[in-house]
PDB file of C-alpha atoms and ligand atoms in Angstrom:
ATOM      1  CA  MET A1129      87.849  70.387 -32.428  1.00  0.00           C
ATOM      2  CA  ASP A1130      90.055  70.992 -29.395  1.00  0.00           C
ATOM      3  CA  TRP A1131      87.282  71.924 -26.930  1.00  0.00           C
ATOM      4  CA  THR A1132      88.062  72.387 -23.255  1.00  0.00           C
ATOM      5  CA  PHE A1133      85.601  72.211 -20.402  1.00  0.00           C
ATOM      6  CA  ASP A1134      87.914  73.113 -17.527  1.00  0.00           C
ATOM      7  CA  GLY A1135      86.441  76.529 -16.725  1.00  0.00           C
ATOM      8  CA  GLY A1136      84.486  75.184 -13.777  1.00  0.00           C
ATOM      9  CA  ARG A1137      81.365  76.991 -15.062  1.00  0.00           C
ATOM     10  CA  ARG A1138      79.531  76.653 -18.334  1.00  0.00           C
ATOM     11  CA  CYS A1139      79.695  80.398 -18.998  1.00  0.00           C
ATOM     12  CA  LEU A1140      83.508  80.266 -18.720  1.00  0.00           C
ATOM     13  CA  ASP A1141      83.672  77.195 -20.931  1.00  0.00           C
ATOM     14  CA  LEU A1142      81.840  79.311 -23.508  1.00  0.00           C
ATOM     15  CA  VAL A1143      84.315  82.175 -22.988  1.00  0.00           C
ATOM     16  CA  ASN A1144      87.123  79.684 -23.619  1.00  0.00           C
ATOM     17  CA  THR A1145      85.825  78.892 -27.103  1.00  0.00           C
ATOM     18  CA  LEU A1146      87.873  81.928 -28.143  1.00  0.00           C
ATOM     19  CA  ARG A1147      91.224  80.321 -27.468  1.00  0.00           C
ATOM     20  CA  SER A1148      94.531  82.107 -26.850  1.00  0.00           C
ATOM     21  CA  ARG A1149      93.010  85.361 -25.627  1.00  0.00           C
ATOM     22  CA  HIS A1150      96.505  86.487 -24.623  1.00  0.00           C
ATOM     23  CA  LEU A1151      97.054  87.123 -28.342  1.00  0.00           C
ATOM     24  CA  ALA A1152      95.578  90.258 -29.876  1.00  0.00           C
ATOM     25  CA  GLU A1153      92.906  88.402 -31.856  1.00  0.00           C
ATOM     26  CA  GLY A1154      92.649  85.041 -30.150  1.00  0.00           C
ATOM     27  CA  VAL A1155      91.816  81.835 -31.975  1.00  0.00           C
ATOM     28  CA  GLU A1156      88.127  81.400 -32.810  1.00  0.00           C
ATOM     29  CA  LEU A1157      86.766  77.882 -32.342  1.00  0.00           C
ATOM     30  CA  LEU A1158      83.108  78.799 -32.958  1.00  0.00           C
ATOM     31  CA  THR A1159      83.749  79.081 -36.666  1.00  0.00           C
ATOM     32  CA  SER A1160      80.315  77.950 -37.863  1.00  0.00           C
ATOM     33  CA  PRO A1161      76.802  77.136 -36.598  1.00  0.00           C
ATOM     34  CA  GLU A1162      77.846  73.461 -36.767  1.00  0.00           C
ATOM     35  CA  ALA A1163      80.773  74.151 -34.443  1.00  0.00           C
ATOM     36  CA  LEU A1164      78.416  75.856 -31.957  1.00  0.00           C
ATOM     37  CA  ALA A1165      76.045  72.886 -32.213  1.00  0.00           C
ATOM     38  CA  GLU A1166      78.900  70.505 -31.429  1.00  0.00           C
ATOM     39  CA  TRP A1167      80.019  72.607 -28.462  1.00  0.00           C
ATOM     40  CA  LEU A1168      76.476  72.917 -27.087  1.00  0.00           C
ATOM     41  CA  ARG A1169      75.960  69.153 -27.312  1.00  0.00           C
ATOM     42  CA  LEU A1170      79.259  68.457 -25.550  1.00  0.00           C
ATOM     43  CA  ALA A1171      78.266  71.044 -22.936  1.00  0.00           C
ATOM     44  CA  GLY A1172      75.159  68.977 -22.242  1.00  0.00           C
ATOM     45  CA  PHE A1173      72.497  70.817 -24.233  1.00  0.00           C
ATOM     46  CA  ALA A1174      70.345  68.761 -26.573  1.00  0.00           C
ATOM     47  CA  VAL A1175      70.178  71.061 -29.570  1.00  0.00           C
ATOM     48  CA  ASP A1176      69.034  70.232 -33.047  1.00  0.00           C
ATOM     49  CA  VAL A1177      69.439  72.971 -35.658  1.00  0.00           C
ATOM     50  CA  VAL A1178      71.750  75.924 -34.918  1.00  0.00           C
ATOM     51  CA  THR A1179      71.475  78.993 -37.144  1.00  0.00           C
ATOM     52  CA  SER A1180      74.035  81.666 -37.969  1.00  0.00           C
ATOM     53  CA  GLU A1181      71.879  84.032 -35.904  1.00  0.00           C
ATOM     54  CA  ASP A1182      72.320  81.695 -32.923  1.00  0.00           C
ATOM     55  CA  LEU A1183      76.068  81.766 -33.531  1.00  0.00           C
ATOM     56  CA  ALA A1184      76.109  85.577 -33.514  1.00  0.00           C
ATOM     57  CA  THR A1185      74.070  85.589 -30.280  1.00  0.00           C
ATOM     58  CA  ALA A1186      76.390  83.061 -28.639  1.00  0.00           C
ATOM     59  CA  ILE A1187      79.471  85.113 -29.558  1.00  0.00           C
ATOM     60  CA  ARG A1188      77.824  88.341 -28.343  1.00  0.00           C
ATOM     61  CA  LEU A1189      77.006  86.629 -25.036  1.00  0.00           C
ATOM     62  CA  ARG A1190      80.479  85.106 -24.800  1.00  0.00           C
ATOM     63  CA  GLU A1191      82.302  88.409 -25.229  1.00  0.00           C
ATOM     64  CA  ALA A1192      79.964  90.242 -22.840  1.00  0.00           C
ATOM     65  CA  VAL A1193      80.578  87.573 -20.179  1.00  0.00           C
ATOM     66  CA  ASP A1194      84.338  87.753 -20.673  1.00  0.00           C
ATOM     67  CA  ARG A1195      84.441  91.548 -20.405  1.00  0.00           C
ATOM     68  CA  LEU A1196      82.210  91.535 -17.315  1.00  0.00           C
ATOM     69  CA  LEU A1197      84.366  88.997 -15.506  1.00  0.00           C
ATOM     70  CA  THR A1198      87.845  90.181 -16.483  1.00  0.00           C
ATOM     71  CA  GLN A1199      87.545  93.957 -16.957  1.00  0.00           C
ATOM     72  CA  PRO A1200      85.896  96.855 -15.152  1.00  0.00           C
ATOM     73  CA  PRO A1201      82.217  95.951 -15.701  1.00  0.00           C
ATOM     74  CA  ASP A1202      80.076  97.823 -18.197  1.00  0.00           C
ATOM     75  CA  GLU A1203      76.290  98.258 -18.055  1.00  0.00           C
ATOM     76  CA  ALA A1204      75.800  97.434 -21.739  1.00  0.00           C
ATOM     77  CA  ASP A1205      77.442  94.036 -21.243  1.00  0.00           C
ATOM     78  CA  ALA A1206      75.310  93.360 -18.179  1.00  0.00           C
ATOM     79  CA  ALA A1207      72.229  94.185 -20.292  1.00  0.00           C
ATOM     80  CA  ILE A1208      73.240  91.631 -22.960  1.00  0.00           C
ATOM     81  CA  VAL A1209      73.593  88.910 -20.338  1.00  0.00           C
ATOM     82  CA  ASN A1210      70.392  89.907 -18.536  1.00  0.00           C
ATOM     83  CA  GLN A1211      68.345  89.927 -21.717  1.00  0.00           C
ATOM     84  CA  LEU A1212      69.421  86.419 -22.689  1.00  0.00           C
ATOM     85  CA  ALA A1213      69.064  85.106 -19.157  1.00  0.00           C
ATOM     86  CA  ALA A1214      65.508  86.418 -19.060  1.00  0.00           C
ATOM     87  CA  SER A1215      64.330  85.684 -22.587  1.00  0.00           C
ATOM     88  CA  PRO A1216      62.009  82.702 -22.681  1.00  0.00           C
ATOM     89  CA  PRO A1217      61.606  80.696 -25.880  1.00  0.00           C
ATOM     90  CA  PRO A1218      59.265  82.521 -28.303  1.00  0.00           C
ATOM     91  CA  ALA A1219      55.632  81.493 -28.108  1.00  0.00           C
ATOM     92  CA  ARG A1220      52.554  82.182 -30.252  1.00  0.00           C
ATOM     93  CA  LEU A1221      48.827  81.627 -30.055  1.00  0.00           C
ATOM     94  CA  VAL A1222      47.315  78.912 -32.219  1.00  0.00           C
ATOM     95  CA  VAL A1223      43.579  78.315 -32.733  1.00  0.00           C
ATOM     96  CA  ASP A1224      43.087  74.584 -33.084  1.00  0.00           C
ATOM     97  CA  GLY A1225      39.522  73.270 -33.514  1.00  0.00           C
ATOM     98  CA  GLY A1226      38.046  76.260 -31.703  1.00  0.00           C
ATOM     99  CA  VAL A1227      40.513  75.930 -28.826  1.00  0.00           C
ATOM    100  CA  LEU A1228      43.129  78.571 -28.157  1.00  0.00           C
ATOM    101  CA  LEU A1229      46.554  77.043 -27.621  1.00  0.00           C
ATOM    102  CA  ARG A1230      49.924  78.491 -26.791  1.00  0.00           C
ATOM    103  CA  GLU A1231      52.595  77.003 -28.994  1.00  0.00           C
ATOM    104  CA  VAL A1232      56.232  77.338 -28.050  1.00  0.00           C
ATOM    105  CA  SER A1233      58.250  77.315 -31.230  1.00  0.00           C
ATOM    106  CA  VAL A1234      61.574  76.395 -29.639  1.00  0.00           C
ATOM    107  CA  PRO A1235      61.693  73.180 -27.662  1.00  0.00           C
ATOM    108  CA  PRO A1236      62.665  73.595 -24.005  1.00  0.00           C
ATOM    109  CA  ASP A1237      66.082  72.171 -24.774  1.00  0.00           C
ATOM    110  CA  GLY A1238      66.696  74.261 -27.905  1.00  0.00           C
ATOM    111  CA  VAL A1239      69.458  76.766 -28.612  1.00  0.00           C
ATOM    112  CA  ALA A1240      67.595  79.737 -27.114  1.00  0.00           C
ATOM    113  CA  SER A1241      67.140  77.992 -23.797  1.00  0.00           C
ATOM    114  CA  ALA A1242      70.719  76.673 -23.881  1.00  0.00           C
ATOM    115  CA  LEU A1243      72.111  80.202 -24.325  1.00  0.00           C
ATOM    116  CA  GLY A1244      69.615  81.433 -21.723  1.00  0.00           C
ATOM    117  CA  ALA A1245      70.934  78.868 -19.259  1.00  0.00           C
ATOM    118  CA  ILE A1246      74.537  79.908 -19.954  1.00  0.00           C
ATOM    119  CA  ALA A1247      73.605  83.584 -19.481  1.00  0.00           C
ATOM    120  CA  ALA A1248      71.871  82.676 -16.212  1.00  0.00           C
ATOM    121  CA  ASP A1249      75.067  80.894 -15.149  1.00  0.00           C
ATOM    122  CA  ALA A1250      76.982  84.151 -15.696  1.00  0.00           C
ATOM    123  CA  VAL A1251      74.371  86.077 -13.666  1.00  0.00           C
ATOM    124  CA  ASP A1252      74.875  83.562 -10.913  1.00  0.00           C
ATOM    125  CA  LEU A1253      78.671  83.687 -11.113  1.00  0.00           C
ATOM    126  CA  ALA A1254      79.344  87.410 -11.389  1.00  0.00           C
ATOM    127  CA  PRO A1255      78.676  88.391  -7.792  1.00  0.00           C
ATOM    128  CA  SER A1256      79.881  85.127  -6.297  1.00  0.00           C
ATOM    129  CA  GLU A1257      82.831  84.573  -4.021  1.00  0.00           C
ATOM    130  CA  ALA A1258      84.846  82.323  -6.326  1.00  0.00           C
ATOM    131  CA  PRO A1259      87.187  84.548  -8.349  1.00  0.00           C
ATOM    132  CA  VAL A1260      87.506  84.209 -12.098  1.00  0.00           C
ATOM    133  CA  ARG A1261      91.139  83.885 -13.085  1.00  0.00           C
ATOM    134  CA  ILE A1262      93.198  83.749 -16.239  1.00  0.00           C
ATOM    135  CA  CYS A1263      95.622  80.828 -16.564  1.00  0.00           C
ATOM    136  CA  SER A1264      99.123  81.723 -15.374  1.00  0.00           C
ATOM    137  CA  ALA A1265     100.783  80.213 -18.426  1.00  0.00           C
ATOM    138  CA  GLU A1266     101.927  83.095 -20.625  1.00  0.00           C
ATOM    139  CA  ASP A1267     100.819  81.342 -23.803  1.00  0.00           C
ATOM    140  CA  CYS A1268      97.371  80.197 -22.694  1.00  0.00           C
ATOM    141  CA  GLY A1269      94.749  82.819 -21.817  1.00  0.00           C
ATOM    142  CA  LEU A1270      92.040  80.369 -20.722  1.00  0.00           C
ATOM    143  CA  ARG A1271      89.637  81.519 -18.009  1.00  0.00           C
ATOM    144  CA  PHE A1272      88.531  79.485 -15.016  1.00  0.00           C
ATOM    145  CA  CYS A1273      86.628  79.828 -11.793  1.00  0.00           C
ATOM    146  CA  ASP A1274      88.929  79.287  -8.817  1.00  0.00           C
ATOM    147  CA  THR A1275      87.067  77.095  -6.369  1.00  0.00           C
ATOM    148  CA  SER A1276      90.202  75.664  -4.757  1.00  0.00           C
ATOM    149  CA  PRO A1277      90.083  75.749  -0.930  1.00  0.00           C
ATOM    150  CA  ARG A1278      92.676  78.534  -0.616  1.00  0.00           C
ATOM    151  CA  ARG A1279      91.850  80.238  -3.917  1.00  0.00           C
ATOM    152  CA  THR A1280      95.335  79.463  -5.194  1.00  0.00           C
ATOM    153  CA  ARG A1281      94.584  77.688  -8.464  1.00  0.00           C
ATOM    154  CA  GLN A1282      96.995  78.892 -11.143  1.00  0.00           C
ATOM    155  CA  TRP A1283      96.363  76.780 -14.199  1.00  0.00           C
ATOM    156  CA  CYS A1284      93.449  76.217 -16.532  1.00  0.00           C
ATOM    157  CA  SER A1285      94.199  72.535 -16.030  1.00  0.00           C
ATOM    158  CA  MET A1286      97.087  70.565 -14.611  1.00  0.00           C
ATOM    159  CA  ALA A1287      97.192  68.394 -17.736  1.00  0.00           C
ATOM    160  CA  ARG A1288      97.435  71.314 -20.172  1.00  0.00           C
ATOM    161  CA  CYS A1289      99.467  74.050 -18.478  1.00  0.00           C
ATOM    162  CA  GLY A1290     100.337  72.903 -14.949  1.00  0.00           C
ATOM    163  CA  ASN A1291     102.522  70.017 -16.057  1.00  0.00           C
ATOM    164  CA  ARG A1292     104.203  72.115 -18.733  1.00  0.00           C
ATOM    165  CA  ALA A1293     105.094  74.707 -16.076  1.00  0.00           C
ATOM    166  CA  LYS A1294     106.410  72.004 -13.760  1.00  0.00           C
ATOM    167  CA  ALA A1295     108.506  70.567 -16.584  1.00  0.00           C
ATOM    168  CA  ARG A1296     109.901  74.020 -17.391  1.00  0.00           C
ATOM    169  CA  ALA A1297     110.786  74.630 -13.728  1.00  0.00           C
ATOM    170  CA  HIS A1298     112.471  71.231 -13.577  1.00  0.00           C
ATOM    171  CA  TYR A1299     114.421  71.936 -16.774  1.00  0.00           C
ATOM    172  CA  ALA A1300     115.523  75.309 -15.377  1.00  0.00           C
ATOM    173  CA  ARG A1301     116.772  73.636 -12.180  1.00  0.00           C
ATOM    174  CA  VAL A1302     118.705  71.022 -14.172  1.00  0.00           C
ATOM    175  CA  GLN A1303     120.282  73.776 -16.303  1.00  0.00           C
ATOM    176  CA  VAL A1304     121.434  75.633 -13.180  1.00  0.00           C
ATOM    177  CA  ARG A1305     122.889  72.437 -11.695  1.00  0.00           C
ATOM    178  CA  ASN A1306     124.819  71.618 -14.868  1.00  0.00           C
ATOM    179  CA  ARG A1307     126.337  75.054 -15.194  1.00  0.00           C
TER     180      ARG A1307
HETATM  181 ZN1  LIG B2396      96.393  77.277 -19.363  1.00  0.00          ZN
END
């Protein structure tokens, strides 16, 4: 899978799993729970089993984060992010040999805590000073956090879009010269 981790923030890397957002539909890379598991592992979260419910939650979070950061913000989207950022792994009481124990059913590094951490990253990012931008390449649509010193970053990555733009500009100059 053609994953990219150039967003500068984990929450934007998640947003970028819907590729080509400049198109009406975009191109979905989180096509199955297995795909989400692969992405989460590459993003640094040790997850084991990922369910289709987890996938739906991840996509709901992803779209809420994208709308909050690139459109006039909506309270419902903020609520989605807040709920996930605040939801601890589910726990239950277990009586074991006369002793009352609290059993956490999701390990601390499970999917719920991974999505919680990504939601918390969005909470942290939203009011911050570093602007969220959309790649300047017309055919890209990837999001990134601009932490460049002068806030002048244009491309999702130099390797993907920056060099293509430079090559196009060079080609255009050569065309003009040869006319
Ligand atoms: Zn780009």
